PDB file of C-alpha atoms in Angstrom:
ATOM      1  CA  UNK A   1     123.520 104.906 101.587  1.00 75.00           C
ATOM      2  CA  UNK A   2     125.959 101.907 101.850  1.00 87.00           C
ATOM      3  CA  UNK A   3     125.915 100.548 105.168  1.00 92.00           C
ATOM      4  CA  UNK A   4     128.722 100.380 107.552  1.00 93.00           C
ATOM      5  CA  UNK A   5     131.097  97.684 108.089  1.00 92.00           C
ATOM      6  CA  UNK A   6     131.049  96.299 111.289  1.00 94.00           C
ATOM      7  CA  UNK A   7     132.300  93.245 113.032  1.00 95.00           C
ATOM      8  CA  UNK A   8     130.903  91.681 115.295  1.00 97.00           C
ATOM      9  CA  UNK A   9     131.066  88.601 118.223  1.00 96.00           C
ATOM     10  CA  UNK A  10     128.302  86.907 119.965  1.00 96.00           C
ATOM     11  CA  UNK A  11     128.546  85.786 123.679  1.00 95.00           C
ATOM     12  CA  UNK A  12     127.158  83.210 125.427  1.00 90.00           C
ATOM     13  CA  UNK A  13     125.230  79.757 124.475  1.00 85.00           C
ATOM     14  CA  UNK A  14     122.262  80.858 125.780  1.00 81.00           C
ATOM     15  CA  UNK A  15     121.256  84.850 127.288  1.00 86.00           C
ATOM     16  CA  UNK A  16     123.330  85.471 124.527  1.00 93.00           C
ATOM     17  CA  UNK A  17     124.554  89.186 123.619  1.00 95.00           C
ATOM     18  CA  UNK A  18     126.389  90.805 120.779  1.00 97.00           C
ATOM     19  CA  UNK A  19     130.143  92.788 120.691  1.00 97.00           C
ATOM     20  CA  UNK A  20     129.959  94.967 117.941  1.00 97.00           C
ATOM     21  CA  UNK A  21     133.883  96.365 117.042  1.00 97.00           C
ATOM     22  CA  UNK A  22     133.748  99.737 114.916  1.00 97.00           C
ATOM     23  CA  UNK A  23     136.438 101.226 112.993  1.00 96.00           C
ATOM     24  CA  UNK A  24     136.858 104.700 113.602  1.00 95.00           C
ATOM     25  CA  UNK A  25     134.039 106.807 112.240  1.00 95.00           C
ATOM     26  CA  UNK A  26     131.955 104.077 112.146  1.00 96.00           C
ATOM     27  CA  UNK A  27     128.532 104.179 113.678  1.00 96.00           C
ATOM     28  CA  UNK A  28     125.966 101.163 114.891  1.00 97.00           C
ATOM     29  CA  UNK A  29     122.366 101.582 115.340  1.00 96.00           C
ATOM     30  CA  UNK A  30     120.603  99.866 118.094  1.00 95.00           C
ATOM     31  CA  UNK A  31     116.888 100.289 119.875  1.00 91.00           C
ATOM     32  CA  UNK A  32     116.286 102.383 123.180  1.00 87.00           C
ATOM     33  CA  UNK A  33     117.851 100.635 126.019  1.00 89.00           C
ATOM     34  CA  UNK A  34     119.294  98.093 124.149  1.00 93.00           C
ATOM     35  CA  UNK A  35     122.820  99.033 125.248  1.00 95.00           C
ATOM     36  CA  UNK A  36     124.663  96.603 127.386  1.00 96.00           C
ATOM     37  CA  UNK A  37     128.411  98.680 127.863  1.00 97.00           C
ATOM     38  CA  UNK A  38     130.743 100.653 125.593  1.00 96.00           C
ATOM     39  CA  UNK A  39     134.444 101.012 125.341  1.00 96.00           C
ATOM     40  CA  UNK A  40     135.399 105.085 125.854  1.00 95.00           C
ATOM     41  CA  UNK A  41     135.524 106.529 122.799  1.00 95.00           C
ATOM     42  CA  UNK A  42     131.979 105.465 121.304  1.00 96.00           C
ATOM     43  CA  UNK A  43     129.356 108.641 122.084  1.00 95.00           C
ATOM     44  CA  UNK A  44     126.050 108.006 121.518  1.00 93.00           C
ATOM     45  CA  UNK A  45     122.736 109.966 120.669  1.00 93.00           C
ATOM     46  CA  UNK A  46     119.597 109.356 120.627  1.00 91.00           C
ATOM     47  CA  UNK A  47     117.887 110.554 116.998  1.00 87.00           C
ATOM     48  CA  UNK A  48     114.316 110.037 115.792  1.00 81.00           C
ATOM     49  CA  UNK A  49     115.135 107.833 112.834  1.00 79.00           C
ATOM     50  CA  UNK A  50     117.923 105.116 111.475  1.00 84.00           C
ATOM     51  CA  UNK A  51     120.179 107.384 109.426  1.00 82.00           C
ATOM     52  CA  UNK A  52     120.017 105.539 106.510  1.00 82.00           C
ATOM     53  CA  UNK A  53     118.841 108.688 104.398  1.00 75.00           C
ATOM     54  CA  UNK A  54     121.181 111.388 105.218  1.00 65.00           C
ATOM     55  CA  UNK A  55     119.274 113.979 103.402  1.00 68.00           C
ATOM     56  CA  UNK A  56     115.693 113.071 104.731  1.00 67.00           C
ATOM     57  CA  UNK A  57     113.695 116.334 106.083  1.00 63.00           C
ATOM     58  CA  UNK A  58     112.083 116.630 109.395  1.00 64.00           C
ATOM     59  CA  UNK A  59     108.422 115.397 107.502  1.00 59.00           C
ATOM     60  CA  UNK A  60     110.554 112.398 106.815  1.00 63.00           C
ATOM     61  CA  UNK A  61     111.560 111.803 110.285  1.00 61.00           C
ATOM     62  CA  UNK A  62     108.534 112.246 111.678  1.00 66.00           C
ATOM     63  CA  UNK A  63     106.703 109.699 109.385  1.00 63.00           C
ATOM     64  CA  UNK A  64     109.194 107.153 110.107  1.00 63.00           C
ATOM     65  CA  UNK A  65     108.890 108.069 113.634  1.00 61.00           C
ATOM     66  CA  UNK A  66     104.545 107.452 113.674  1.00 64.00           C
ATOM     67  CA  UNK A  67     105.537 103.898 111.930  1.00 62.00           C
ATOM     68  CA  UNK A  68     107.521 102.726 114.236  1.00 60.00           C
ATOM     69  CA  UNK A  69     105.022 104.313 116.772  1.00 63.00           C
ATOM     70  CA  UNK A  70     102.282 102.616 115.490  1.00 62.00           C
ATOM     71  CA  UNK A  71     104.109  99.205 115.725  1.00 59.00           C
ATOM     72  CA  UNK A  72     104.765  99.982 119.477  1.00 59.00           C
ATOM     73  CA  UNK A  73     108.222 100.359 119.250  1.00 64.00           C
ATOM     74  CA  UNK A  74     109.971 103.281 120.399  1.00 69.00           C
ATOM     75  CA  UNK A  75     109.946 106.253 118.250  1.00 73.00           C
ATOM     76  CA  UNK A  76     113.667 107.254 119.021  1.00 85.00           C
ATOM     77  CA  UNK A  77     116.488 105.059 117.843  1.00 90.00           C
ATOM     78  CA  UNK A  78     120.409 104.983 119.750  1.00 93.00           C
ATOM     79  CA  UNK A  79     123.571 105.996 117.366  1.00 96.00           C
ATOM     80  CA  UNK A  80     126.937 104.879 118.635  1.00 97.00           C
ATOM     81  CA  UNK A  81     129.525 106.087 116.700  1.00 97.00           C
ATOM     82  CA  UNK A  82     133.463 105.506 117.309  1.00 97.00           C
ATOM     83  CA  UNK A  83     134.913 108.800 117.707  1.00 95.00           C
ATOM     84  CA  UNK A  84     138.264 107.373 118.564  1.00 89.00           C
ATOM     85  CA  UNK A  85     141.966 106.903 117.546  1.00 86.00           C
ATOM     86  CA  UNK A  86     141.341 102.960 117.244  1.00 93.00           C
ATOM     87  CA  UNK A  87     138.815  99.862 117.021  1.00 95.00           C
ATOM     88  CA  UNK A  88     136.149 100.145 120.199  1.00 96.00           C
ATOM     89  CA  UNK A  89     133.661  98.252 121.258  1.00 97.00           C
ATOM     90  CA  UNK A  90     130.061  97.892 122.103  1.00 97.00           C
ATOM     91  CA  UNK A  91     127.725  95.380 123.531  1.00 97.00           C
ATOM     92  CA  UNK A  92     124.193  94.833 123.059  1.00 97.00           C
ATOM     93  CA  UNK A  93     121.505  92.519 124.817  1.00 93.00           C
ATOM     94  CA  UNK A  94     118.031  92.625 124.281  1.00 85.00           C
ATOM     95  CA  UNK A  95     115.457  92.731 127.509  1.00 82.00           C
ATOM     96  CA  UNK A  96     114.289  89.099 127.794  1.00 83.00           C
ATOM     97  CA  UNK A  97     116.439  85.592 127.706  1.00 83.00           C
ATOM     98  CA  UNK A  98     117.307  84.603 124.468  1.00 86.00           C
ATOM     99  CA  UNK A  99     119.525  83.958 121.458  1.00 91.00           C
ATOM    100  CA  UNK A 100     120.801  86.423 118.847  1.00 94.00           C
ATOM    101  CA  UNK A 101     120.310  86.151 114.841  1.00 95.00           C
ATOM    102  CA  UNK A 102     123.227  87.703 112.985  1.00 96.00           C
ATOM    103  CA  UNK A 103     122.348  88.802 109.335  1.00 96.00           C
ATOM    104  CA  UNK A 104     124.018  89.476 106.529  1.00 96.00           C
ATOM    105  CA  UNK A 105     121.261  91.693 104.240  1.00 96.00           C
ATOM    106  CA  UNK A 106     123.746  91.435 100.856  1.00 94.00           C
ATOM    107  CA  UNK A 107     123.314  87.698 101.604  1.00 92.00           C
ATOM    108  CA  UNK A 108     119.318  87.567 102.010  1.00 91.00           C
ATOM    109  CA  UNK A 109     118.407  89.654  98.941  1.00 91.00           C
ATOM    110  CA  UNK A 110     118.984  93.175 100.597  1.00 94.00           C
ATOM    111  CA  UNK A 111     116.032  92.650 102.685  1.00 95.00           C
ATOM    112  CA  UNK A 112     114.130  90.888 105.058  1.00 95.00           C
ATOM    113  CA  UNK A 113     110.694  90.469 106.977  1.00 93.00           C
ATOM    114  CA  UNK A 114     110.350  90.183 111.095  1.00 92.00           C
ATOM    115  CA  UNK A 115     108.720  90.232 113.971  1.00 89.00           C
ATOM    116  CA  UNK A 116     108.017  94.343 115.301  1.00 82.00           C
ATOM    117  CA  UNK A 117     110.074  93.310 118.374  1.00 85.00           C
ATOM    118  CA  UNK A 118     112.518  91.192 116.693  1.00 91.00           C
ATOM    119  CA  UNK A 119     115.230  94.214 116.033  1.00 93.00           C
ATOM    120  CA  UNK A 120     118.406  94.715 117.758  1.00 95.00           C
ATOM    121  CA  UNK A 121     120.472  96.646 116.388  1.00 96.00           C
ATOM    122  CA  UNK A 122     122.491  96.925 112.893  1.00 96.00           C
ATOM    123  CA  UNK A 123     125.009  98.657 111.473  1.00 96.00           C
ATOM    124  CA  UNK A 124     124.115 102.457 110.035  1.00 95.00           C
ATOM    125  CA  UNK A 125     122.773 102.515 106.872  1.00 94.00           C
ATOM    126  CA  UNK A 126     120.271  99.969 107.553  1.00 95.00           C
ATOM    127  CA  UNK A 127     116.680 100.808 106.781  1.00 92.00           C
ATOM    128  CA  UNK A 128     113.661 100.124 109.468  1.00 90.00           C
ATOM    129  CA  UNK A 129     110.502 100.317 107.927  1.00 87.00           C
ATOM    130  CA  UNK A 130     106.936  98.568 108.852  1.00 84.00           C
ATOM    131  CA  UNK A 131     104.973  96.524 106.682  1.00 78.00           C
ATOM    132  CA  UNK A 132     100.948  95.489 107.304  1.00 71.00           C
ATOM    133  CA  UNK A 133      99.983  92.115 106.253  1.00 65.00           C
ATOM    134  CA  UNK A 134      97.570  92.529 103.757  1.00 56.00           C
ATOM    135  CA  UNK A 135      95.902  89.396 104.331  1.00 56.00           C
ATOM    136  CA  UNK A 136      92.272  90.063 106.582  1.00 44.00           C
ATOM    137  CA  UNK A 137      92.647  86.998 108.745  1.00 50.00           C
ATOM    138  CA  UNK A 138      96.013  88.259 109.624  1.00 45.00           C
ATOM    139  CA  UNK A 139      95.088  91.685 110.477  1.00 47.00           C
ATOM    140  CA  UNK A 140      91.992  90.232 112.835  1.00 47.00           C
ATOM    141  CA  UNK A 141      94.042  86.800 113.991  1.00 47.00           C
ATOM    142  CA  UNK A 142      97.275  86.474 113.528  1.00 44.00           C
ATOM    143  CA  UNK A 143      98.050  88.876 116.823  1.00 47.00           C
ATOM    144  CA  UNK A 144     102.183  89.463 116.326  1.00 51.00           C
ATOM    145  CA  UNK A 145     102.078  88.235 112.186  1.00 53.00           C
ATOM    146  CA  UNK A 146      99.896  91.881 110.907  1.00 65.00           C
ATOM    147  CA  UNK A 147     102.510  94.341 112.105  1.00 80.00           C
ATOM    148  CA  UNK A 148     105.954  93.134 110.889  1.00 86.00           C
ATOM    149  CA  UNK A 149     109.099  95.067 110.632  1.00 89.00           C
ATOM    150  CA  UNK A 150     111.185  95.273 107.121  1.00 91.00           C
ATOM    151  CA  UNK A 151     114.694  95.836 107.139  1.00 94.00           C
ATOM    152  CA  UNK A 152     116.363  95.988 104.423  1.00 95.00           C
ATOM    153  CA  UNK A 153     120.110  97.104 103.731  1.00 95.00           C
ATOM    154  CA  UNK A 154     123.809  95.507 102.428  1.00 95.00           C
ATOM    155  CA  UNK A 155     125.594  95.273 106.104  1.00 94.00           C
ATOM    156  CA  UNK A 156     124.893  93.372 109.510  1.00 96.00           C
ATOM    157  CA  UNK A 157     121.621  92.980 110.990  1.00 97.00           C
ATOM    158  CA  UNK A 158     120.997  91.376 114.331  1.00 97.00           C
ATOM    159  CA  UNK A 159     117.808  90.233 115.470  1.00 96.00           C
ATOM    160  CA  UNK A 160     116.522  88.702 118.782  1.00 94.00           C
ATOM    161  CA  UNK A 161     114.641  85.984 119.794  1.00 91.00           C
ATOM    162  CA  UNK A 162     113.274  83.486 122.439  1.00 90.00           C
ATOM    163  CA  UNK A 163     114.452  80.006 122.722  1.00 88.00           C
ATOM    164  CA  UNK A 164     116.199  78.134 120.035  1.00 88.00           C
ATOM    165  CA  UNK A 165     116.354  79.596 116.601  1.00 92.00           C
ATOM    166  CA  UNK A 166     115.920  77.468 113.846  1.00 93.00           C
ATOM    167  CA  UNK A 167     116.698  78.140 110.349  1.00 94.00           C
ATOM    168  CA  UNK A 168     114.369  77.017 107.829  1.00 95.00           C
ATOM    169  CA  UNK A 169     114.833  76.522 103.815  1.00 96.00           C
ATOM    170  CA  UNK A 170     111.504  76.092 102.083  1.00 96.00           C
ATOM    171  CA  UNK A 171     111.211  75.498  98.496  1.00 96.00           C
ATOM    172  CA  UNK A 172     107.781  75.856  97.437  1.00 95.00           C
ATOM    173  CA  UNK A 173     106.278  74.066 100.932  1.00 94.00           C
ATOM    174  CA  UNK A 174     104.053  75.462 103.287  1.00 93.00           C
ATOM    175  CA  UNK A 175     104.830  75.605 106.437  1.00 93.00           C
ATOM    176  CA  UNK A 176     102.095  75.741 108.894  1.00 90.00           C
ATOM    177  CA  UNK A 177     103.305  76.964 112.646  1.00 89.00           C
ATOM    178  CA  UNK A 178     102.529  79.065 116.218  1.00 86.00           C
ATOM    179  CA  UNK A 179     102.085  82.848 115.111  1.00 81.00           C
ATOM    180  CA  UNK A 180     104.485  83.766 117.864  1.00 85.00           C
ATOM    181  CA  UNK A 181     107.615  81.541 116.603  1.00 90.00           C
ATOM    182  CA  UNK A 182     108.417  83.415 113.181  1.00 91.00           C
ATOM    183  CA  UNK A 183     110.829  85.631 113.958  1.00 93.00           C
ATOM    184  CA  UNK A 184     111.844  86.361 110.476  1.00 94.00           C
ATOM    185  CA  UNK A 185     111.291  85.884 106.667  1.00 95.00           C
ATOM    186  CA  UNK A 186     112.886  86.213 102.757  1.00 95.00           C
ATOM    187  CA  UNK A 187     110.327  89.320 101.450  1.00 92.00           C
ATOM    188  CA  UNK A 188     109.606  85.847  98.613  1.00 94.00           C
ATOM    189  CA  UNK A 189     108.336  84.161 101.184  1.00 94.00           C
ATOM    190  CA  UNK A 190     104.144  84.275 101.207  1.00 92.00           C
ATOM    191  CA  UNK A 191     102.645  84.774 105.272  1.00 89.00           C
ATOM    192  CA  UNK A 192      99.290  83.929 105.849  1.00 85.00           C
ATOM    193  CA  UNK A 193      96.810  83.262 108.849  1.00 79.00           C
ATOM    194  CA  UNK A 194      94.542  79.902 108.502  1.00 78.00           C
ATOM    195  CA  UNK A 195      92.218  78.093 110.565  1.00 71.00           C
ATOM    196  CA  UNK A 196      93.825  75.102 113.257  1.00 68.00           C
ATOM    197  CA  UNK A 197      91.276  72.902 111.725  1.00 58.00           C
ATOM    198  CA  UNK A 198      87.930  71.461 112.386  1.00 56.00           C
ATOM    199  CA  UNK A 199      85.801  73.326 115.736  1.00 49.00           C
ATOM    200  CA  UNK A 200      87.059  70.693 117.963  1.00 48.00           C
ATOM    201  CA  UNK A 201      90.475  70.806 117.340  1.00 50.00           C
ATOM    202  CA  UNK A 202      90.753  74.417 117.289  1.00 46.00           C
ATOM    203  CA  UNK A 203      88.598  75.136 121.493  1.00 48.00           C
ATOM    204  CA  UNK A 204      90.235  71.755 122.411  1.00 49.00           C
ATOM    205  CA  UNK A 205      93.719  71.521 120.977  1.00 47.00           C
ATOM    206  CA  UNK A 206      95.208  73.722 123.049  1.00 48.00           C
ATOM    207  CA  UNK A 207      97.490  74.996 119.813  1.00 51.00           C
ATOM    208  CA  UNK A 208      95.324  78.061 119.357  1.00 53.00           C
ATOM    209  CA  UNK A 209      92.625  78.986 117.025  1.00 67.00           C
ATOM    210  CA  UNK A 210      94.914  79.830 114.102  1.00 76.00           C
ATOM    211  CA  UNK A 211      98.101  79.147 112.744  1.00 83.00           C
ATOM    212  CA  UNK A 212     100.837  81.625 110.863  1.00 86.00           C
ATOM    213  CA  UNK A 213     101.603  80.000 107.309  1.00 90.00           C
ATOM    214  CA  UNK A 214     104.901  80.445 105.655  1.00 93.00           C
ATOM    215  CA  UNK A 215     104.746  79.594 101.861  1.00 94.00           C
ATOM    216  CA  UNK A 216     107.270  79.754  98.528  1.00 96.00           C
ATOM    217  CA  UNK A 217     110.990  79.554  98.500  1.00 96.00           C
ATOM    218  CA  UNK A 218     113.123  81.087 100.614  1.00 95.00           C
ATOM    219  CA  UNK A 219     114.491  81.125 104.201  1.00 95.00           C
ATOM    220  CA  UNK A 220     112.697  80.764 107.470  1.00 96.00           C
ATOM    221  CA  UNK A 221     113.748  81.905 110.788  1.00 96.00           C
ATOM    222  CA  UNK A 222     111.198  80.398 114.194  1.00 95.00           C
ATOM    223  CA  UNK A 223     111.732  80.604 117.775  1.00 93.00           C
ATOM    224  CA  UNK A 224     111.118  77.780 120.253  1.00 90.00           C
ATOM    225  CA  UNK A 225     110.125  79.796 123.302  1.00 86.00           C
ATOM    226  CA  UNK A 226     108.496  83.493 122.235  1.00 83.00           C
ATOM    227  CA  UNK A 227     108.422  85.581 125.232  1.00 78.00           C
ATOM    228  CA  UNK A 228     104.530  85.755 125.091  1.00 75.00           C
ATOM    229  CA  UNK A 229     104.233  82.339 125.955  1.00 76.00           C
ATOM    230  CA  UNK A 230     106.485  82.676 128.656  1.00 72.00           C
ATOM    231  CA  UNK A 231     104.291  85.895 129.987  1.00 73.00           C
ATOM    232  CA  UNK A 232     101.075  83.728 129.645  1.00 72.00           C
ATOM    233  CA  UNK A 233     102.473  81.170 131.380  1.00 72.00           C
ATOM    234  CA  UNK A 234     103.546  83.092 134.580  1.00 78.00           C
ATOM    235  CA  UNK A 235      99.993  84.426 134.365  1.00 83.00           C
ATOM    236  CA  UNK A 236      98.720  81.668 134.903  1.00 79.00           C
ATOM    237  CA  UNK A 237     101.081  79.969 137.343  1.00 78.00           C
ATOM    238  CA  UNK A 238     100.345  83.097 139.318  1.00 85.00           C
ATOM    239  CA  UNK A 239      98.132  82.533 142.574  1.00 82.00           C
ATOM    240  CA  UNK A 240      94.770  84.442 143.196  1.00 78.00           C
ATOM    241  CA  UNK A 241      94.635  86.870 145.474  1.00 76.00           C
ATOM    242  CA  UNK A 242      93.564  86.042 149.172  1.00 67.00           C
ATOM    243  CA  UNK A 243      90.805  87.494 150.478  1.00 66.00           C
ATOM    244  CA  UNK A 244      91.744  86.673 154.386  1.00 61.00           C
ATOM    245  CA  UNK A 245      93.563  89.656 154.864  1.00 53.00           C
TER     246      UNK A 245
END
């Protein structure tokens, strides 16, 4: 189906979230939780699936459902849909600090690579799907690069991530970075897990073992600050625990 046409407004510099406006009838599609307030007249429901096949049967649903189960997101997606005599409004933030991506799919091909945690919410019509990076060092090293999330569709998509975003156009480089900092890829776009380098580097580099590699021609989206790192490093900022009582 053709997706929805929504408008939308992001907020903020930084802890950024996103105003989506729908026209009457009009319906957004957003992850568990994600919701941040809505204008009266939106209802929403929770459904086991995007929407984007109207017609899909309840074997359907349920596949979709163990995909996104199996890339630990939640198996039930939220559907806000205007019911309303006029334009309304809802906001959406995701569940860590960060900035928002705003995508038009018509404009990236129709489809796109990400992250499995990078999704926020789009307009309906949009298709989630998983992908598994065929690549063995990716499956056994690349930690958040095996599982990635395609979404493909003609409306807005709006992903989330930590830090500054940075768009990237390659054309036919390789770009070698952290496995946590893609947040999204052009489906043109070769990913691949390689070595840091020589055994030295990689135990005393501090930069990790491996790094994700983004080949071909297309666009690039990284992260400065994935959440992971910051997780890590409260981990490790936190003190032991006293044994005195």
């Amino acid at each position: 189906m053709r997706s929805h046409e929504v408008d939308y407004r992001i907020v903020g510099e930084d802890l950024q979230f996103v105003e989506v406006e729908l026209d009457p009838q009009e319906t957004v599609v957003a992850e568990s939780g994600a919701m941040m307030y809505v204008e009266d007249g939106i209802t929403f429901e929770v459904k086991m699936g995007d929407g984007s096949e109207p017609k899909q049967g309840a074997w359907g649903k349920l596949k979709s459902a163990g995909k996104r189960a199996i890339s630990g997101e939640s198996v039930f997606l939220s559907h806000f849909t205007n019911h309303g005599g006029g334009r309304r409004t809802v906001a959406f933030a995701a569940p860590y600090p960060g900035k928002i991506v705003p995508l038009d799919l018509a404009q990236v091909g129709g489809r796109i690579r990400a992250q499995k945690d990078a999704f926020l919410c789009a307009a309906l019509g949009t298709k989630l799907d998983i992908s598994l990076n065929r690549k063995l060092g990716a499956g056994f090293f690349g930690g958040e690069g095996f599982i990635l999330q395609d979404i493909s569709g003609d409306g807005m998509a709006f992903l989330h991530a930590g830090g500054t975003i940075v768009e990237k156009r390659l054309v036919g480089e390789k770009l070698r970075i952290d496995t946590g900092c893609v947040v999204a890829f052009e489906p043109q776009i070769e990913f691949s897990i390689e070595r840091a380098g020589r055994a030295s580097t990689m135990f005393l580099g501090g930069e990790g073992l491996f790094l994700a590699t983004l080949e071909g021609t297309g666009r690039v989206w990284l992260q400065s600050l994935p959440f992971s790192k910051v997780v890590d490093e409260v981990i490790r900022h936190i003190p032991p625990p006293s044994n005195s009582g």
